[in-house]
Amino acid sequence: MKNKGFIFDLDGVIVDTAKYHYLAWKNLANELGFDITPEQNELLKGVSRIRSLETILEWGGVKLSESEFNGHLVKKNEEYLSYIEGMSEDEILPDVTKILAYLVDAKQPIALGSASKNARPILAKVNLLEKFDTIVDGNDVTKAKPDPEVFLNAAKNLNMDPENCIVFEDSVAGVTAANSANMISIGIGDKEVLGHADHVFKDFTEIEIDFIKELVTT
Ligand code: B16
Ligand code: MG
């Protein structure tokens, strides 16, 4: 069987940590005297921590000094990590484990390509750390998605050419990053939102093993 590199985003693809980001960002906004909506939270998916706070402050019309800004970032992350602490395997999104097990069994190289700086502790919590041959996260890149850096680094670590890599992504910026990296993009979510992906599925329960087999062999 030919080898392909399979690169997974984390939040929105493997686990739904967006709900924990939302709780922590909402509390931060409330402390500063405004609120953020679930719709606004959607816009923060796949966006780096710093850019997320800049965006939230713009929404609230709040300006902070550099030290206040950094203090809020640290506090938000501490609260977020306290939610992560309570995570378990039960929070892996449906059929993700099945697809990963197939890929491991078929000896296909697997990478994580996430904007999160907390990717390792999250994967450890849900017991998936050892499934990945390489992890490229927010600590390893200088340019955030839609820049392809995170996926290109993942391909390099897997020793695979970008055109032989397949990316699973739930965010608009992530699909754009995969496309710019010259990889096959598989959107996980809404077809209306991720129409620029090569393929779109609502979630992994819609992906047949035969589809994965075809990706491996073509
Ligand atoms: P952290 P992904 C992204 O994860 C999240 O979607 C985004 O909401 C978050 O701000 C970003 O990670 C940074 O996360 O604060 O943990 O470093 O979708 O790229 O896996
Ligand atoms: Mg994501």
PDB file of C-alpha atoms and ligand atoms in Angstrom:
ATOM      1  CA  MET A   1       0.000   0.000   0.000  1.00  0.00           C
ATOM      2  CA  LYS A   2       1.252   3.492  -0.864  1.00  0.00           C
ATOM      3  CA  ASN A   3       1.901   5.866   2.026  1.00  0.00           C
ATOM      4  CA  LYS A   4       0.015   9.088   2.494  1.00  0.00           C
ATOM      5  CA  GLY A   5       0.465  11.574   5.334  1.00  0.00           C
ATOM      6  CA  PHE A   6      -2.709  12.169   7.317  1.00  0.00           C
ATOM      7  CA  ILE A   7      -2.770  15.482   9.207  1.00  0.00           C
ATOM      8  CA  PHE A   8      -5.467  16.223  11.776  1.00  0.00           C
ATOM      9  CA  ASP A   9      -6.471  19.563  13.240  1.00  0.00           C
ATOM     10  CA  LEU A  10      -7.379  19.249  16.946  1.00  0.00           C
ATOM     11  CA  ASP A  11     -10.197  21.525  18.088  1.00  0.00           C
ATOM     12  CA  GLY A  12     -13.359  20.772  16.092  1.00  0.00           C
ATOM     13  CA  VAL A  13     -11.874  17.675  14.449  1.00  0.00           C
ATOM     14  CA  ILE A  14     -10.683  15.371  17.240  1.00  0.00           C
ATOM     15  CA  VAL A  15     -12.353  17.022  20.247  1.00  0.00           C
ATOM     16  CA  ASP A  16     -14.737  19.921  20.809  1.00  0.00           C
ATOM     17  CA  THR A  17     -12.621  22.177  22.998  1.00  0.00           C
ATOM     18  CA  ALA A  18     -14.318  25.267  21.477  1.00  0.00           C
ATOM     19  CA  LYS A  19     -16.921  25.077  24.267  1.00  0.00           C
ATOM     20  CA  TYR A  20     -14.164  25.440  26.889  1.00  0.00           C
ATOM     21  CA  HIS A  21     -12.489  28.297  25.009  1.00  0.00           C
ATOM     22  CA  TYR A  22     -15.927  29.966  24.907  1.00  0.00           C
ATOM     23  CA  LEU A  23     -16.505  29.654  28.670  1.00  0.00           C
ATOM     24  CA  ALA A  24     -13.117  31.168  29.444  1.00  0.00           C
ATOM     25  CA  TRP A  25     -13.341  33.968  26.827  1.00  0.00           C
ATOM     26  CA  LYS A  26     -16.895  34.801  27.971  1.00  0.00           C
ATOM     27  CA  ASN A  27     -15.776  35.149  31.600  1.00  0.00           C
ATOM     28  CA  LEU A  28     -12.907  37.385  30.497  1.00  0.00           C
ATOM     29  CA  ALA A  29     -15.269  39.593  28.461  1.00  0.00           C
ATOM     30  CA  ASN A  30     -17.768  39.751  31.358  1.00  0.00           C
ATOM     31  CA  GLU A  31     -14.975  40.881  33.668  1.00  0.00           C
ATOM     32  CA  LEU A  32     -14.240  43.700  31.213  1.00  0.00           C
ATOM     33  CA  GLY A  33     -17.915  44.691  31.124  1.00  0.00           C
ATOM     34  CA  PHE A  34     -19.265  43.122  27.924  1.00  0.00           C
ATOM     35  CA  ASP A  35     -20.363  39.729  26.609  1.00  0.00           C
ATOM     36  CA  ILE A  36     -19.613  37.495  23.627  1.00  0.00           C
ATOM     37  CA  THR A  37     -22.167  35.349  21.820  1.00  0.00           C
ATOM     38  CA  PRO A  38     -21.897  31.735  20.578  1.00  0.00           C
ATOM     39  CA  GLU A  39     -21.922  33.185  17.037  1.00  0.00           C
ATOM     40  CA  GLN A  40     -18.893  35.328  17.855  1.00  0.00           C
ATOM     41  CA  ASN A  41     -17.198  32.259  19.340  1.00  0.00           C
ATOM     42  CA  GLU A  42     -17.566  30.537  15.946  1.00  0.00           C
ATOM     43  CA  LEU A  43     -15.325  33.241  14.476  1.00  0.00           C
ATOM     44  CA  LEU A  44     -12.572  32.376  16.970  1.00  0.00           C
ATOM     45  CA  LYS A  45     -12.245  28.758  15.837  1.00  0.00           C
ATOM     46  CA  GLY A  46      -8.778  27.996  14.511  1.00  0.00           C
ATOM     47  CA  VAL A  47      -7.599  31.516  15.462  1.00  0.00           C
ATOM     48  CA  SER A  48      -4.478  31.847  17.660  1.00  0.00           C
ATOM     49  CA  ARG A  49      -4.788  32.784  21.342  1.00  0.00           C
ATOM     50  CA  ILE A  50      -3.329  36.285  20.901  1.00  0.00           C
ATOM     51  CA  ARG A  51      -5.400  37.071  17.810  1.00  0.00           C
ATOM     52  CA  SER A  52      -8.519  35.781  19.619  1.00  0.00           C
ATOM     53  CA  LEU A  53      -8.005  38.234  22.497  1.00  0.00           C
ATOM     54  CA  GLU A  54      -7.307  41.114  20.079  1.00  0.00           C
ATOM     55  CA  THR A  55     -10.564  40.301  18.268  1.00  0.00           C
ATOM     56  CA  ILE A  56     -12.593  40.052  21.495  1.00  0.00           C
ATOM     57  CA  LEU A  57     -11.263  43.404  22.721  1.00  0.00           C
ATOM     58  CA  GLU A  58     -12.207  44.986  19.375  1.00  0.00           C
ATOM     59  CA  TRP A  59     -15.759  43.604  19.788  1.00  0.00           C
ATOM     60  CA  GLY A  60     -15.984  45.072  23.299  1.00  0.00           C
ATOM     61  CA  GLY A  61     -14.341  48.351  22.310  1.00  0.00           C
ATOM     62  CA  VAL A  62     -11.827  47.852  25.134  1.00  0.00           C
ATOM     63  CA  LYS A  63      -8.192  48.916  25.020  1.00  0.00           C
ATOM     64  CA  LEU A  64      -5.662  47.329  27.397  1.00  0.00           C
ATOM     65  CA  SER A  65      -2.044  48.052  28.225  1.00  0.00           C
ATOM     66  CA  GLU A  66       0.458  45.396  27.182  1.00  0.00           C
ATOM     67  CA  SER A  67       0.767  44.059  30.733  1.00  0.00           C
ATOM     68  CA  GLU A  68      -3.030  43.934  31.204  1.00  0.00           C
ATOM     69  CA  PHE A  69      -3.345  42.166  27.841  1.00  0.00           C
ATOM     70  CA  ASN A  70      -0.745  39.561  28.827  1.00  0.00           C
ATOM     71  CA  GLY A  71      -2.282  39.143  32.288  1.00  0.00           C
ATOM     72  CA  HIS A  72      -5.699  38.388  30.769  1.00  0.00           C
ATOM     73  CA  LEU A  73      -4.126  35.914  28.323  1.00  0.00           C
ATOM     74  CA  VAL A  74      -2.488  34.004  31.185  1.00  0.00           C
ATOM     75  CA  LYS A  75      -5.669  34.020  33.274  1.00  0.00           C
ATOM     76  CA  LYS A  76      -7.810  32.853  30.364  1.00  0.00           C
ATOM     77  CA  ASN A  77      -5.426  30.008  29.643  1.00  0.00           C
ATOM     78  CA  GLU A  78      -5.366  28.930  33.302  1.00  0.00           C
ATOM     79  CA  GLU A  79      -9.159  28.771  33.334  1.00  0.00           C
ATOM     80  CA  TYR A  80      -9.178  26.897  29.987  1.00  0.00           C
ATOM     81  CA  LEU A  81      -6.631  24.381  31.326  1.00  0.00           C
ATOM     82  CA  SER A  82      -8.810  23.783  34.392  1.00  0.00           C
ATOM     83  CA  TYR A  83     -11.595  22.636  32.017  1.00  0.00           C
ATOM     84  CA  ILE A  84      -9.126  20.485  30.038  1.00  0.00           C
ATOM     85  CA  GLU A  85      -8.139  18.822  33.315  1.00  0.00           C
ATOM     86  CA  GLY A  86     -11.631  17.290  33.462  1.00  0.00           C
ATOM     87  CA  MET A  87     -11.510  15.816  29.928  1.00  0.00           C
ATOM     88  CA  SER A  88     -11.517  12.092  29.179  1.00  0.00           C
ATOM     89  CA  GLU A  89     -11.706   9.724  26.192  1.00  0.00           C
ATOM     90  CA  ASP A  90     -15.491  10.224  26.210  1.00  0.00           C
ATOM     91  CA  GLU A  91     -14.917  13.614  24.607  1.00  0.00           C
ATOM     92  CA  ILE A  92     -13.278  12.275  21.445  1.00  0.00           C
ATOM     93  CA  LEU A  93     -15.671  13.159  18.603  1.00  0.00           C
ATOM     94  CA  PRO A  94     -17.647  10.251  17.060  1.00  0.00           C
ATOM     95  CA  ASP A  95     -15.702   7.778  14.869  1.00  0.00           C
ATOM     96  CA  VAL A  96     -12.381   9.640  15.200  1.00  0.00           C
ATOM     97  CA  THR A  97     -10.955   6.675  17.114  1.00  0.00           C
ATOM     98  CA  LYS A  98     -12.161   4.297  14.379  1.00  0.00           C
ATOM     99  CA  ILE A  99     -10.442   6.262  11.587  1.00  0.00           C
ATOM    100  CA  LEU A 100      -7.217   6.668  13.608  1.00  0.00           C
ATOM    101  CA  ALA A 101      -7.194   2.920  14.394  1.00  0.00           C
ATOM    102  CA  TYR A 102      -7.561   2.144  10.673  1.00  0.00           C
ATOM    103  CA  LEU A 103      -4.683   4.461   9.748  1.00  0.00           C
ATOM    104  CA  VAL A 104      -2.412   3.060  12.470  1.00  0.00           C
ATOM    105  CA  ASP A 105      -3.258  -0.460  11.331  1.00  0.00           C
ATOM    106  CA  ALA A 106      -2.568   0.455   7.689  1.00  0.00           C
ATOM    107  CA  LYS A 107       0.774   1.952   8.817  1.00  0.00           C
ATOM    108  CA  GLN A 108      -0.025   5.401   7.401  1.00  0.00           C
ATOM    109  CA  PRO A 109       1.943   8.319   8.894  1.00  0.00           C
ATOM    110  CA  ILE A 110      -0.245  10.500  11.148  1.00  0.00           C
ATOM    111  CA  ALA A 111       0.352  14.087  12.308  1.00  0.00           C
ATOM    112  CA  LEU A 112      -1.403  16.706  14.367  1.00  0.00           C
ATOM    113  CA  GLY A 113      -1.479  20.229  12.909  1.00  0.00           C
ATOM    114  CA  SER A 114      -3.114  22.583  15.402  1.00  0.00           C
ATOM    115  CA  ALA A 115      -2.994  26.274  16.345  1.00  0.00           C
ATOM    116  CA  SER A 116      -3.296  25.319  20.017  1.00  0.00           C
ATOM    117  CA  LYS A 117      -0.359  25.609  22.390  1.00  0.00           C
ATOM    118  CA  ASN A 118      -2.163  23.083  24.621  1.00  0.00           C
ATOM    119  CA  ALA A 119      -2.354  20.284  22.048  1.00  0.00           C
ATOM    120  CA  ARG A 120      -0.142  17.815  23.945  1.00  0.00           C
ATOM    121  CA  PRO A 121      -1.973  17.978  27.308  1.00  0.00           C
ATOM    122  CA  ILE A 122      -5.323  17.685  25.501  1.00  0.00           C
ATOM    123  CA  LEU A 123      -4.233  14.617  23.506  1.00  0.00           C
ATOM    124  CA  ALA A 124      -2.806  13.088  26.690  1.00  0.00           C
ATOM    125  CA  LYS A 125      -6.109  13.650  28.519  1.00  0.00           C
ATOM    126  CA  VAL A 126      -8.101  11.844  25.827  1.00  0.00           C
ATOM    127  CA  ASN A 127      -5.465   9.123  25.510  1.00  0.00           C
ATOM    128  CA  LEU A 128      -4.538   9.733  21.862  1.00  0.00           C
ATOM    129  CA  LEU A 129      -1.000  11.032  22.211  1.00  0.00           C
ATOM    130  CA  GLU A 130       0.668   7.815  21.061  1.00  0.00           C
ATOM    131  CA  LYS A 131      -1.365   7.605  17.832  1.00  0.00           C
ATOM    132  CA  PHE A 132       0.535  10.559  16.325  1.00  0.00           C
ATOM    133  CA  ASP A 133       3.929  10.230  14.661  1.00  0.00           C
ATOM    134  CA  THR A 134       4.455  13.971  14.992  1.00  0.00           C
ATOM    135  CA  ILE A 135       2.711  16.887  16.672  1.00  0.00           C
ATOM    136  CA  VAL A 136       2.997  20.382  15.230  1.00  0.00           C
ATOM    137  CA  ASP A 137       1.151  22.939  17.343  1.00  0.00           C
ATOM    138  CA  GLY A 138       1.007  26.619  18.235  1.00  0.00           C
ATOM    139  CA  ASN A 139       4.397  26.364  19.943  1.00  0.00           C
ATOM    140  CA  ASP A 140       6.131  25.343  16.700  1.00  0.00           C
ATOM    141  CA  VAL A 141       4.953  27.941  14.194  1.00  0.00           C
ATOM    142  CA  THR A 142       5.510  31.627  13.603  1.00  0.00           C
ATOM    143  CA  LYS A 143       2.644  32.118  11.154  1.00  0.00           C
ATOM    144  CA  ALA A 144      -0.947  31.194  12.005  1.00  0.00           C
ATOM    145  CA  LYS A 145      -3.460  29.522   9.641  1.00  0.00           C
ATOM    146  CA  PRO A 146      -4.411  30.450   6.867  1.00  0.00           C
ATOM    147  CA  ASP A 147      -0.626  30.377   6.418  1.00  0.00           C
ATOM    148  CA  PRO A 148       0.305  26.779   5.507  1.00  0.00           C
ATOM    149  CA  GLU A 149       3.339  26.674   7.858  1.00  0.00           C
ATOM    150  CA  VAL A 150       1.772  24.314  10.416  1.00  0.00           C
ATOM    151  CA  PHE A 151       0.819  21.722   7.766  1.00  0.00           C
ATOM    152  CA  LEU A 152       4.085  22.058   5.815  1.00  0.00           C
ATOM    153  CA  ASN A 153       6.028  21.441   9.052  1.00  0.00           C
ATOM    154  CA  ALA A 154       3.865  18.397   9.747  1.00  0.00           C
ATOM    155  CA  ALA A 155       4.543  17.006   6.247  1.00  0.00           C
ATOM    156  CA  LYS A 156       8.269  17.627   6.686  1.00  0.00           C
ATOM    157  CA  ASN A 157       8.302  15.823  10.048  1.00  0.00           C
ATOM    158  CA  LEU A 158       6.463  12.887   8.458  1.00  0.00           C
ATOM    159  CA  ASN A 159       8.955  12.914   5.590  1.00  0.00           C
ATOM    160  CA  MET A 160       6.118  13.246   3.085  1.00  0.00           C
ATOM    161  CA  ASP A 161       5.674  15.534   0.073  1.00  0.00           C
ATOM    162  CA  PRO A 162       2.822  18.024   0.661  1.00  0.00           C
ATOM    163  CA  GLU A 163       0.889  16.702  -2.369  1.00  0.00           C
ATOM    164  CA  ASN A 164       0.790  13.296  -0.674  1.00  0.00           C
ATOM    165  CA  CYS A 165      -0.774  14.711   2.481  1.00  0.00           C
ATOM    166  CA  ILE A 166      -4.420  14.846   3.489  1.00  0.00           C
ATOM    167  CA  VAL A 167      -5.654  17.416   6.024  1.00  0.00           C
ATOM    168  CA  PHE A 168      -8.789  17.164   8.180  1.00  0.00           C
ATOM    169  CA  GLU A 169      -9.896  20.672   9.231  1.00  0.00           C
ATOM    170  CA  ASP A 170     -12.996  22.333  10.667  1.00  0.00           C
ATOM    171  CA  SER A 171     -12.037  25.991  10.195  1.00  0.00           C
ATOM    172  CA  VAL A 172     -12.172  28.167   7.090  1.00  0.00           C
ATOM    173  CA  ALA A 173      -8.608  29.383   7.689  1.00  0.00           C
ATOM    174  CA  GLY A 174      -7.403  25.787   8.165  1.00  0.00           C
ATOM    175  CA  VAL A 175      -8.897  24.582   4.874  1.00  0.00           C
ATOM    176  CA  THR A 176      -7.320  27.576   3.121  1.00  0.00           C
ATOM    177  CA  ALA A 177      -3.971  26.681   4.746  1.00  0.00           C
ATOM    178  CA  ALA A 178      -4.230  23.060   3.540  1.00  0.00           C
ATOM    179  CA  ASN A 179      -5.101  24.201   0.007  1.00  0.00           C
ATOM    180  CA  SER A 180      -2.164  26.643  -0.067  1.00  0.00           C
ATOM    181  CA  ALA A 181       0.111  23.828   1.108  1.00  0.00           C
ATOM    182  CA  ASN A 182      -0.988  21.876  -1.979  1.00  0.00           C
ATOM    183  CA  MET A 183      -2.555  19.156   0.174  1.00  0.00           C
ATOM    184  CA  ILE A 184      -5.916  17.417  -0.136  1.00  0.00           C
ATOM    185  CA  SER A 185      -8.297  19.248   2.202  1.00  0.00           C
ATOM    186  CA  ILE A 186     -11.140  17.488   3.954  1.00  0.00           C
ATOM    187  CA  GLY A 187     -13.527  19.869   5.675  1.00  0.00           C
ATOM    188  CA  ILE A 188     -15.278  18.629   8.803  1.00  0.00           C
ATOM    189  CA  GLY A 189     -18.443  20.653   9.275  1.00  0.00           C
ATOM    190  CA  ASP A 190     -20.854  22.653   7.183  1.00  0.00           C
ATOM    191  CA  LYS A 191     -20.644  22.479   3.348  1.00  0.00           C
ATOM    192  CA  GLU A 192     -21.812  26.101   3.134  1.00  0.00           C
ATOM    193  CA  VAL A 193     -18.878  27.254   5.274  1.00  0.00           C
ATOM    194  CA  LEU A 194     -16.157  24.894   4.030  1.00  0.00           C
ATOM    195  CA  GLY A 195     -17.034  24.901   0.333  1.00  0.00           C
ATOM    196  CA  HIS A 196     -13.390  25.547  -0.610  1.00  0.00           C
ATOM    197  CA  ALA A 197     -12.333  22.105   0.725  1.00  0.00           C
ATOM    198  CA  ASP A 198     -11.753  19.192  -1.706  1.00  0.00           C
ATOM    199  CA  HIS A 199     -14.283  17.113   0.259  1.00  0.00           C
ATOM    200  CA  VAL A 200     -16.648  18.066   3.100  1.00  0.00           C
ATOM    201  CA  PHE A 201     -18.245  15.776   5.689  1.00  0.00           C
ATOM    202  CA  LYS A 202     -20.509  16.753   8.578  1.00  0.00           C
ATOM    203  CA  ASP A 203     -18.357  14.639  10.900  1.00  0.00           C
ATOM    204  CA  PHE A 204     -16.326  11.401  10.862  1.00  0.00           C
ATOM    205  CA  THR A 205     -19.451   9.213  11.091  1.00  0.00           C
ATOM    206  CA  GLU A 206     -20.037  10.209   7.435  1.00  0.00           C
ATOM    207  CA  ILE A 207     -16.584   9.016   6.333  1.00  0.00           C
ATOM    208  CA  GLU A 208     -16.433   5.396   5.141  1.00  0.00           C
ATOM    209  CA  ILE A 209     -13.232   3.389   5.542  1.00  0.00           C
ATOM    210  CA  ASP A 210     -13.406   2.774   1.758  1.00  0.00           C
ATOM    211  CA  PHE A 211     -13.034   6.528   1.213  1.00  0.00           C
ATOM    212  CA  ILE A 212      -9.886   6.535   3.378  1.00  0.00           C
ATOM    213  CA  LYS A 213      -8.563   3.469   1.517  1.00  0.00           C
ATOM    214  CA  GLU A 214      -9.053   5.308  -1.769  1.00  0.00           C
ATOM    215  CA  LEU A 215      -7.149   8.332  -0.439  1.00  0.00           C
ATOM    216  CA  VAL A 216      -4.288   6.043   0.516  1.00  0.00           C
ATOM    217  CA  THR A 217      -4.044   4.310  -2.847  1.00  0.00           C
ATOM    218  CA  THR A 218      -4.702   7.149  -5.325  1.00  0.00           C
TER     219      THR A 218
HETATM  220  P1  B16 B   1      -4.628  27.687  22.715  1.00  0.00           P
HETATM  221  P2  B16 B   1      -7.173  24.143  16.433  1.00  0.00           P
HETATM  222  C1  B16 B   1      -7.353  26.335  17.968  1.00  0.00           C
HETATM  223  O1  B16 B   1      -7.249  24.950  17.839  1.00  0.00           O
HETATM  224  C2  B16 B   1      -8.745  26.710  18.464  1.00  0.00           C
HETATM  225  O2  B16 B   1      -9.721  26.380  17.460  1.00  0.00           O
HETATM  226  C3  B16 B   1      -8.812  28.188  18.737  1.00  0.00           C
HETATM  227  O3  B16 B   1     -10.094  28.542  19.202  1.00  0.00           O
HETATM  228  C4  B16 B   1      -7.741  28.539  19.785  1.00  0.00           C
HETATM  229  O4  B16 B   1      -7.746  29.920  20.071  1.00  0.00           O
HETATM  230  C5  B16 B   1      -6.378  28.107  19.227  1.00  0.00           C
HETATM  231  O5  B16 B   1      -6.396  26.727  18.952  1.00  0.00           O
HETATM  232  C6  B16 B   1      -5.271  28.389  20.250  1.00  0.00           C
HETATM  233  O6  B16 B   1      -5.469  27.569  21.357  1.00  0.00           O
HETATM  234  O7  B16 B   1      -5.162  28.845  23.475  1.00  0.00           O
HETATM  235  O8  B16 B   1      -4.908  26.351  23.388  1.00  0.00           O
HETATM  236  O9  B16 B   1      -3.189  27.832  22.346  1.00  0.00           O
HETATM  237  O10 B16 B   1      -8.559  24.176  15.859  1.00  0.00           O
HETATM  238  O11 B16 B   1      -6.126  24.803  15.546  1.00  0.00           O
HETATM  239  O12 B16 B   1      -6.767  22.767  16.881  1.00  0.00           O
HETATM  240 MG    MG B   2     -10.069  23.428  14.505  1.00  0.00          MG
END
